[in-house]
């Protein structure tokens, strides 16, 4: 008999107490945070699934490496270790350390972007889109059709629609196409994987038109797990070999080390082309730091070098992907509408289906993240019209394609019982779905509004009716 229980493939050496709170306390905390979980204090949160970014627990080997961090300004041994780990993994010769992924995006996309340029991606992550648009260029998402159907079971819903890519390049002109960015796994589109076959097709199109092909490789190890288990011809390859094969298809990559390098801070830009690397490196030195530390401490670079090795360990990756699936399948069994199959780093709940009575302009995803916090102290992130909504000329909301709530799982931080608690909290919310109310935005900044926007509950007609019903029933 084989064990059903997925045990965490580590023992816990250091613990961090969780501040347990009551629903009444959380109600006050949430009001103070203007109904935006990003504005909560972490001490007010019980299970923090806001992001898997920079929230990982490091290993004893990483902490050990931290004591050996070489803090020399130039040519530190810690940098040489990080550089060689990245070269070995990616095969790209020019490596630039940065303090996190978006700094790499800024370096590259402001060099190659600008007014009149377009970028194509399976889906641009929010900071990717913001950096591109900030440069004056246009970011166009071309996810495959399957990605738009939360219930459709298909192995690689993170793929890019290659026919649409060719159409887009023909329409805008290859000379105006700054780059094609393949995000693996596709974070904003459900954390779904990208197949090697798709990466090969994208690479071939880029080659044909002479367009730069960049991998947004934040979760390339998790993506490799899916390729090994779902795509023909990869059963015998190691996760690292699969990642290496994908890197070899592209001209460079951006990586936030806060994801699959299992550290709390860091990132890098890696390129094949010397001229482009020199241009980016000049800005790196002006804005981030000298080219052998780029805003990172020596100790950070030690931890990244070690994390990039640990992340490809089969037991780790197996536990990682299966525990995410454990949460997702558990929710599905209780009737919670989730994007399936379950992705790598997060479970995405379809808030539009969970709260069908809430229209997009009342932000059902925001409503669900607030309810989860109130009921269970669980913090998560809306990925819907708050994050991606736009306004038309009359100031009317153009909603996002989907209204999702992302439950992102920090690496090696929570155990199975924490995930059981999350499932239980959803069970409680299922019972009072129709009573949930929507929200309106009372303040928003021009870019990346979801981080700092403020909200107020909308006590609309439906909610008032419900209130009257409840008063009548008292
Ligand atoms: C996190 C992330 C980024 C940005 O990285 P930061 O380290 O948060 O700046 C870019 N792309 C994707 C797909 C990401 O998940």
Coordinates of C-alpha atoms and ligand atoms in Angstrom, one line a residue:
X1 CA 0.0 0.0 0.0
X2 CA 1.2 3.5 -0.8
X3 CA 0.8 6.4 1.6
X4 CA -1.9 8.9 0.8
X5 CA -0.6 11.6 3.1
X6 CA 1.9 14.0 1.6
X7 CA 4.3 14.7 4.4
X8 CA 6.4 17.8 4.3
X9 CA 9.9 16.6 3.3
X10 CA 11.6 18.6 6.1
X11 CA 11.6 18.9 9.9
X12 CA 11.0 22.3 11.5
X13 CA 13.9 23.8 13.4
X14 CA 12.7 27.3 14.1
X15 CA 9.0 28.3 14.6
X16 CA 7.3 31.6 14.4
X17 CA 4.1 32.0 16.5
X18 CA 0.9 33.0 14.8
X19 CA -1.2 35.7 16.5
X20 CA -4.6 34.2 16.9
X21 CA -7.5 36.7 16.5
X22 CA -11.3 36.8 16.8
X23 CA -13.7 37.7 14.1
X24 CA -14.7 40.9 16.0
X25 CA -11.1 42.0 16.1
X26 CA -10.6 41.2 12.4
X27 CA -13.7 43.3 11.5
X28 CA -12.0 46.3 13.1
X29 CA -8.6 45.5 11.5
X30 CA -10.2 45.2 8.0
X31 CA -12.1 48.5 8.4
X32 CA -8.8 50.2 9.4
X33 CA -7.2 48.7 6.3
X34 CA -9.9 50.2 4.1
X35 CA -11.0 46.7 3.1
X36 CA -7.8 46.1 1.2
X37 CA -5.9 43.1 2.6
X38 CA -2.7 44.5 1.3
X39 CA -3.1 47.3 3.9
X40 CA -3.4 44.8 6.9
X41 CA -0.6 44.4 9.3
X42 CA 0.8 40.9 9.1
X43 CA 0.3 40.4 12.9
X44 CA -3.4 40.7 12.1
X45 CA -3.3 37.7 9.8
X46 CA -3.5 34.0 10.8
X47 CA -2.7 32.2 7.5
X48 CA -1.1 34.5 5.0
X49 CA -1.7 33.4 1.4
X50 CA -1.3 36.9 -0.1
X51 CA 1.7 35.8 -2.0
X52 CA 4.3 33.1 -2.5
X53 CA 6.8 35.9 -3.2
X54 CA 9.7 36.4 -0.8
X55 CA 7.7 34.5 1.9
X56 CA 9.6 31.2 1.8
X57 CA 11.2 29.4 4.7
X58 CA 14.9 29.0 4.0
X59 CA 16.8 25.8 4.7
X60 CA 19.5 25.2 7.2
X61 CA 22.0 25.2 4.3
X62 CA 20.7 28.6 3.2
X63 CA 21.0 30.1 6.7
X64 CA 24.4 28.6 7.0
X65 CA 25.4 30.2 3.7
X66 CA 24.2 33.5 5.0
X67 CA 26.9 33.5 7.7
X68 CA 29.4 33.0 4.9
X69 CA 28.1 35.9 2.8
X70 CA 31.0 37.9 1.4
X71 CA 30.1 41.6 1.6
X72 CA 32.9 42.9 -0.6
X73 CA 31.8 45.7 -2.9
X74 CA 33.2 44.1 -6.1
X75 CA 33.8 40.5 -7.1
X76 CA 32.5 39.0 -3.9
X77 CA 32.7 35.2 -3.7
X78 CA 29.0 35.1 -2.9
X79 CA 28.4 36.8 -6.2
X80 CA 30.6 34.4 -8.1
X81 CA 28.6 31.5 -6.5
X82 CA 25.3 33.1 -7.6
X83 CA 26.5 33.9 -11.0
X84 CA 27.8 30.4 -11.6
X85 CA 24.6 28.8 -10.3
X86 CA 22.6 31.0 -12.8
X87 CA 25.0 30.4 -15.7
X88 CA 24.9 26.6 -15.1
X89 CA 21.1 26.7 -14.9
X90 CA 20.2 29.1 -17.8
X91 CA 23.2 28.9 -20.1
X92 CA 23.1 32.6 -20.6
X93 CA 26.5 34.3 -20.4
X94 CA 25.6 37.8 -19.1
X95 CA 24.0 37.8 -15.6
X96 CA 22.9 40.9 -13.7
X97 CA 21.8 40.7 -10.0
X98 CA 18.9 42.9 -9.0
X99 CA 17.0 43.4 -5.7
X100 CA 13.9 41.8 -7.2
X101 CA 12.2 40.8 -10.4
X102 CA 10.6 44.1 -11.3
X103 CA 14.0 45.8 -11.2
X104 CA 15.1 43.4 -13.9
X105 CA 12.0 44.2 -15.8
X106 CA 12.6 47.9 -15.5
X107 CA 16.2 47.5 -16.8
X108 CA 15.3 45.5 -19.8
X109 CA 11.8 46.8 -20.8
X110 CA 12.8 50.5 -20.6
X111 CA 15.8 49.8 -22.8
X112 CA 13.8 48.0 -25.5
X113 CA 10.3 49.5 -24.9
X114 CA 9.0 53.0 -25.4
X115 CA 6.3 54.7 -27.4
X116 CA 5.1 52.7 -30.4
X117 CA 6.6 49.4 -29.2
X118 CA 4.5 46.3 -28.4
X119 CA 5.2 43.3 -26.2
X120 CA 3.4 40.0 -26.5
X121 CA 3.1 37.5 -23.6
X122 CA 1.0 34.5 -22.6
X123 CA 0.0 36.8 -19.8
X124 CA 2.0 39.8 -18.5
X125 CA 2.4 39.7 -14.8
X126 CA 1.2 43.0 -13.2
X127 CA 4.6 44.5 -12.6
X128 CA 5.6 43.4 -16.1
X129 CA 2.7 45.2 -17.7
X130 CA 3.3 48.2 -15.5
X131 CA 7.0 48.5 -16.5
X132 CA 6.1 48.1 -20.1
X133 CA 3.3 50.6 -20.0
X134 CA 5.4 53.0 -17.9
X135 CA 7.9 53.0 -20.8
X136 CA 5.1 54.1 -23.2
X137 CA 4.8 50.7 -24.9
X138 CA 1.8 48.4 -25.2
X139 CA 1.5 45.0 -23.5
X140 CA -0.7 42.5 -25.2
X141 CA -1.8 39.2 -23.6
X142 CA -2.3 36.2 -25.8
X143 CA -3.2 33.3 -23.5
X144 CA -4.7 30.1 -25.1
X145 CA -8.4 29.9 -25.2
X146 CA -8.5 27.1 -22.6
X147 CA -7.1 29.5 -20.0
X148 CA -10.4 31.4 -20.2
X149 CA -12.4 28.4 -19.1
X150 CA -11.8 27.7 -15.4
X151 CA -13.5 24.3 -15.6
X152 CA -11.8 23.0 -18.7
X153 CA -9.3 20.3 -17.8
X154 CA -6.3 20.7 -20.0
X155 CA -2.7 20.0 -19.2
X156 CA -1.0 23.3 -20.3
X157 CA -3.4 26.1 -19.8
X158 CA -0.5 28.5 -19.3
X159 CA 0.4 28.3 -23.0
X160 CA 0.5 31.2 -25.5
X161 CA -1.8 31.3 -28.5
X162 CA 0.8 31.0 -31.2
X163 CA -1.6 31.8 -34.1
X164 CA -2.6 35.0 -32.4
X165 CA 1.1 35.8 -31.8
X166 CA 1.8 35.6 -35.5
X167 CA -1.3 37.7 -36.2
X168 CA -0.2 40.3 -33.7
X169 CA 3.3 40.5 -35.1
X170 CA 1.9 40.8 -38.6
X171 CA -0.5 43.5 -37.5
X172 CA 2.0 45.6 -35.5
X173 CA 5.1 44.8 -37.5
X174 CA 8.1 42.8 -36.4
X175 CA 10.1 46.1 -36.2
X176 CA 7.7 47.4 -33.6
X177 CA 7.6 44.2 -31.6
X178 CA 10.1 44.7 -28.7
X179 CA 9.9 41.2 -27.3
X180 CA 7.8 38.1 -26.7
X181 CA 7.6 37.2 -23.0
X182 CA 6.7 33.7 -21.9
X183 CA 5.7 33.6 -18.3
X184 CA 6.4 30.2 -16.8
X185 CA 4.3 29.2 -15.0
X186 CA 1.6 31.7 -16.1
X187 CA 1.0 33.5 -12.8
X188 CA -1.8 35.8 -13.7
X189 CA -3.6 33.1 -15.6
X190 CA -4.1 30.6 -12.8
X191 CA -0.4 29.6 -12.2
X192 CA -0.9 27.2 -15.1
X193 CA 2.1 25.6 -16.8
X194 CA 3.6 26.2 -20.2
X195 CA 4.5 23.2 -22.3
X196 CA 7.9 22.7 -23.9
X197 CA 6.1 22.3 -27.2
X198 CA 4.6 25.7 -26.8
X199 CA 7.9 27.3 -25.9
X200 CA 9.4 25.7 -29.0
X201 CA 6.7 27.1 -31.2
X202 CA 7.1 30.6 -29.7
X203 CA 10.8 30.4 -30.1
X204 CA 10.4 29.4 -33.8
X205 CA 8.1 32.4 -34.4
X206 CA 10.5 34.8 -32.7
X207 CA 13.4 33.4 -34.7
X208 CA 11.5 33.7 -38.0
X209 CA 10.7 37.4 -37.3
X210 CA 13.9 38.3 -35.6
X211 CA 12.2 39.1 -32.3
X212 CA 13.7 38.9 -28.8
X213 CA 12.3 36.0 -26.8
X214 CA 12.4 36.4 -23.0
X215 CA 11.4 34.0 -20.3
X216 CA 9.8 35.3 -17.2
X217 CA 11.2 32.4 -15.3
X218 CA 10.1 33.0 -11.7
X219 CA 8.6 29.5 -11.4
X220 CA 10.5 27.5 -14.0
X221 CA 11.2 24.7 -11.5
X222 CA 7.5 24.3 -10.8
X223 CA 6.8 24.4 -14.5
X224 CA 9.4 21.7 -15.1
X225 CA 7.4 19.4 -12.7
X226 CA 4.3 19.7 -14.9
X227 CA 6.3 19.1 -18.1
X228 CA 7.9 15.9 -16.6
X229 CA 4.6 14.6 -15.5
X230 CA 2.3 15.7 -18.3
X231 CA 4.3 16.1 -21.6
X232 CA 5.5 13.2 -23.6
X233 CA 9.2 12.6 -23.9
X234 CA 10.2 14.2 -20.6
X235 CA 9.6 11.3 -18.1
X236 CA 13.3 10.4 -18.0
X237 CA 14.7 13.9 -17.7
X238 CA 15.5 15.7 -14.5
X239 CA 13.6 18.8 -13.5
X240 CA 16.7 20.8 -14.0
X241 CA 17.4 19.4 -17.5
X242 CA 13.8 20.3 -18.4
X243 CA 14.4 23.9 -17.2
X244 CA 17.7 24.1 -19.0
X245 CA 16.0 23.0 -22.2
X246 CA 13.5 25.8 -22.0
X247 CA 16.1 28.4 -21.2
X248 CA 18.0 27.3 -24.3
X249 CA 15.0 28.2 -26.4
X250 CA 15.0 31.9 -25.3
X251 CA 17.4 34.8 -25.6
X252 CA 17.3 35.6 -22.0
X253 CA 15.3 35.6 -18.8
X254 CA 14.1 37.6 -15.9
X255 CA 13.7 35.9 -12.6
X256 CA 12.4 37.0 -9.3
X257 CA 14.4 34.9 -6.9
X258 CA 11.6 35.5 -4.4
X259 CA 9.8 32.6 -6.0
X260 CA 11.7 29.5 -7.2
X261 CA 15.0 30.5 -5.7
X262 CA 13.3 30.1 -2.3
X263 CA 14.7 33.3 -0.8
X264 CA 13.2 36.4 0.7
X265 CA 14.7 38.9 -1.6
X266 CA 16.6 39.0 -4.9
X267 CA 16.4 38.5 -8.6
X268 CA 18.4 38.6 -11.8
X269 CA 18.4 39.4 -15.5
X270 CA 20.3 37.0 -17.8
X271 CA 20.9 37.6 -21.4
X272 CA 22.7 36.1 -24.4
X273 CA 23.3 39.4 -26.3
X274 CA 26.3 41.4 -25.2
X275 CA 25.2 44.8 -26.6
X276 CA 21.8 44.6 -24.9
X277 CA 23.5 43.4 -21.7
X278 CA 25.9 46.4 -21.7
X279 CA 22.9 48.8 -22.1
X280 CA 21.1 47.1 -19.2
X281 CA 24.2 46.9 -17.0
X282 CA 24.8 50.7 -17.4
X283 CA 21.3 51.4 -15.9
X284 CA 21.9 48.6 -13.3
X285 CA 24.9 50.5 -12.0
X286 CA 23.0 53.8 -11.9
X287 CA 19.9 52.5 -10.3
X288 CA 20.6 49.2 -8.5
X289 CA 24.2 48.9 -7.5
X290 CA 27.5 47.8 -8.9
X291 CA 27.2 44.9 -11.4
X292 CA 28.5 42.2 -8.9
X293 CA 25.8 42.9 -6.3
X294 CA 23.0 45.0 -7.9
X295 CA 21.3 45.9 -4.7
X296 CA 21.8 42.6 -2.9
X297 CA 23.9 41.8 0.1
X298 CA 26.5 39.0 -0.2
X299 CA 24.5 36.9 2.1
X300 CA 21.4 37.2 -0.1
X301 CA 23.4 36.0 -3.1
X302 CA 24.7 33.0 -1.1
X303 CA 21.1 32.1 -0.3
X304 CA 20.0 32.4 -3.9
X305 CA 22.8 30.2 -5.1
X306 CA 21.8 27.5 -2.7
X307 CA 18.0 28.0 -3.2
X308 CA 18.4 27.5 -7.0
X309 CA 19.8 24.1 -6.3
X310 CA 17.3 23.0 -3.6
X311 CA 14.3 24.0 -5.8
X312 CA 15.0 21.3 -8.3
X313 CA 15.2 18.5 -5.7
X314 CA 12.5 15.9 -6.7
X315 CA 11.2 15.5 -3.1
X316 CA 10.8 19.2 -2.7
X317 CA 9.1 19.8 -6.0
X318 CA 6.8 16.8 -5.5
X319 CA 5.7 18.0 -2.1
X320 CA 5.3 21.6 -3.4
X321 CA 3.0 20.8 -6.4
X322 CA 1.1 18.1 -4.5
X323 CA 0.3 20.3 -1.5
X324 CA -1.0 23.0 -3.7
X325 CA -3.2 20.4 -5.4
X326 CA -4.3 19.1 -2.0
X327 CA -5.7 22.6 -1.1
X328 CA -7.3 23.0 -4.6
X329 CA -8.8 19.6 -4.8
X330 CA -10.1 19.9 -1.2
X331 CA -11.9 23.1 -2.1
X332 CA -13.2 21.6 -5.3
X333 CA -14.7 18.6 -3.4
X334 CA -16.6 21.1 -1.2
X335 CA -18.1 22.8 -4.2
X336 CA -15.8 25.9 -4.3
X337 CA -15.3 26.9 -7.9
X338 CA -11.6 26.7 -8.6
X339 CA -9.5 26.9 -11.7
X340 CA -8.6 23.3 -12.6
X341 CA -6.4 21.6 -13.0
X342 CA -4.7 23.2 -10.0
X343 CA -1.6 25.2 -10.8
X344 CA 1.8 25.2 -9.2
X345 CA 2.1 27.9 -6.6
X346 CA -1.5 28.9 -5.9
X347 CA -5.1 28.0 -6.0
X348 CA -7.3 30.4 -7.9
X349 CA -10.9 30.7 -6.8
X350 CA -13.5 31.9 -9.4
X351 CA -15.1 34.7 -7.4
X352 CA -17.6 35.5 -10.1
X353 CA -19.0 31.9 -9.8
X354 CA -18.7 32.0 -6.0
X355 CA -20.7 35.3 -5.8
X356 CA -22.9 35.3 -8.9
X357 CA -25.0 38.1 -7.5
X358 CA -22.1 40.5 -7.4
X359 CA -21.4 42.4 -10.7
X360 CA -17.8 43.1 -11.8
X361 CA -18.0 46.8 -10.8
X362 CA -18.7 45.6 -7.2
X363 CA -15.5 43.5 -7.3
X364 CA -16.5 40.0 -6.3
X365 CA -12.9 39.0 -5.8
X366 CA -12.4 41.8 -3.3
X367 CA -15.6 40.7 -1.5
X368 CA -14.3 37.1 -1.3
X369 CA -10.9 38.1 0.0
X370 CA -12.5 40.3 2.7
X371 CA -14.9 37.5 3.7
X372 CA -12.0 35.0 4.0
X373 CA -10.2 37.4 6.2
X374 CA -13.2 38.0 8.5
X375 CA -14.0 34.3 8.9
X376 CA -10.6 32.8 9.1
X377 CA -8.0 35.5 9.3
X378 CA -6.8 34.3 5.9
X379 CA -5.2 36.9 3.7
X380 CA -5.3 36.5 -0.1
X381 CA -5.1 38.5 -3.2
X382 CA -7.7 39.6 -5.7
X383 CA -6.7 39.0 -9.3
X384 CA -9.6 40.5 -11.2
X385 CA -11.1 43.9 -12.0
X386 CA -9.3 45.6 -9.0
X387 CA -5.9 44.4 -10.4
X388 CA -6.6 44.5 -14.1
X389 CA -9.8 46.6 -14.7
X390 CA -9.5 49.7 -16.8
X391 CA -11.8 52.6 -17.5
X392 CA -13.3 53.6 -20.8
X393 CA -13.6 57.3 -22.0
X394 CA -16.7 57.8 -19.8
X395 CA -15.1 56.4 -16.7
X396 CA -17.0 53.2 -16.8
X397 CA -15.2 50.1 -15.6
X398 CA -14.0 47.7 -18.3
X399 CA -13.8 44.5 -16.2
X400 CA -11.0 42.0 -16.3
X401 CA -11.5 38.7 -18.1
X402 CA -11.9 36.8 -14.9
X403 CA -12.7 37.7 -11.3
X404 CA -10.3 35.5 -9.3
X405 CA -9.0 35.2 -5.8
X406 CA -5.5 33.8 -5.5
X407 CA -4.5 31.7 -2.5
X408 CA -0.8 31.7 -3.0
X409 CA 1.2 29.2 -0.9
X410 CA 4.5 30.3 0.6
X411 CA 7.3 27.7 0.1
X412 CA 7.9 25.4 3.0
X413 CA 6.0 27.6 5.5
X414 CA 2.6 26.0 6.1
X415 CA 1.7 22.4 7.0
X416 CA -1.2 20.3 5.8
X417 CA -3.2 21.3 8.9
X418 CA -3.0 25.0 7.9
X419 CA -4.4 24.0 4.5
X420 CA -7.2 22.0 6.2
X421 CA -8.1 25.1 8.2
X422 CA -8.3 27.1 4.9
X423 CA -10.7 24.5 3.4
X424 CA -12.8 24.6 6.6
X425 CA -13.1 28.4 6.3
X426 CA -14.4 28.1 2.8
X427 CA -16.9 25.6 4.0
X428 CA -18.2 28.2 6.4
X429 CA -18.4 30.9 3.6
X430 CA -20.3 28.5 1.3
X431 CA -23.2 28.7 3.7
X432 CA -23.6 32.5 3.6
X433 CA -22.7 33.2 0.0
X434 CA -25.8 35.2 -0.9
X435 CA -25.3 37.6 2.0
X436 CA -21.9 38.9 0.8
X437 CA -21.9 42.4 -0.5
X438 CA -19.7 44.2 -3.0
X439 CA -17.2 47.1 -2.7
X440 CA -16.5 50.4 -4.4
X441 CA -13.2 52.1 -4.7
X442 CA -12.8 55.3 -2.8
X443 CA -9.1 56.0 -3.6
X444 CA -6.8 54.6 -6.3
X445 CA -3.3 55.5 -7.6
X446 CA -2.6 55.6 -11.4
X447 CA -0.5 52.4 -11.5
X448 CA -0.7 49.0 -9.7
X449 CA -3.8 50.2 -7.8
X450 CA -4.5 47.0 -6.0
X451 CA -1.6 47.5 -3.6
X452 CA -2.9 50.8 -2.1
X453 CA -6.5 51.2 -3.3
X454 CA -9.1 51.9 -0.6
X455 CA -12.6 50.5 -0.6
X456 CA -16.0 50.9 1.0
X457 CA -18.7 48.2 1.2
X458 CA -21.5 48.7 -1.2
X459 CA -24.8 48.2 0.6
X460 CA -26.7 48.0 -2.6
X461 CA -30.3 47.0 -3.2
X462 CA -29.7 43.3 -2.8
X463 CA -27.9 43.8 0.5
X464 CA -30.5 46.1 1.8
X465 CA -33.2 43.6 0.9
X466 CA -31.3 40.9 2.7
X467 CA -31.0 43.2 5.7
X468 CA -34.7 43.8 5.7
X469 CA -35.3 40.0 5.4
X470 CA -33.0 39.4 8.3
X471 CA -34.7 42.2 10.4
X472 CA -38.1 40.7 9.6
X473 CA -36.9 37.3 10.7
X474 CA -35.6 38.5 14.1
Ligands
LIG1 C1 6.7 38.1 -8.9 C2 6.8 38.2 -10.3 C3 7.4 39.2 -11.0 C4 8.1 40.4 -10.3 O1 9.0 40.0 -9.4 P1 9.2 40.8 -8.0 O2 10.3 40.1 -7.4 O3 8.0 40.8 -7.2 O4 9.6 42.2 -8.4 C5 7.4 39.1 -12.4 N1 6.8 38.2 -13.1 C6 6.2 37.2 -12.4 C7 5.5 36.1 -13.2 C8 6.1 37.2 -11.1 O5 5.4 36.2 -10.5

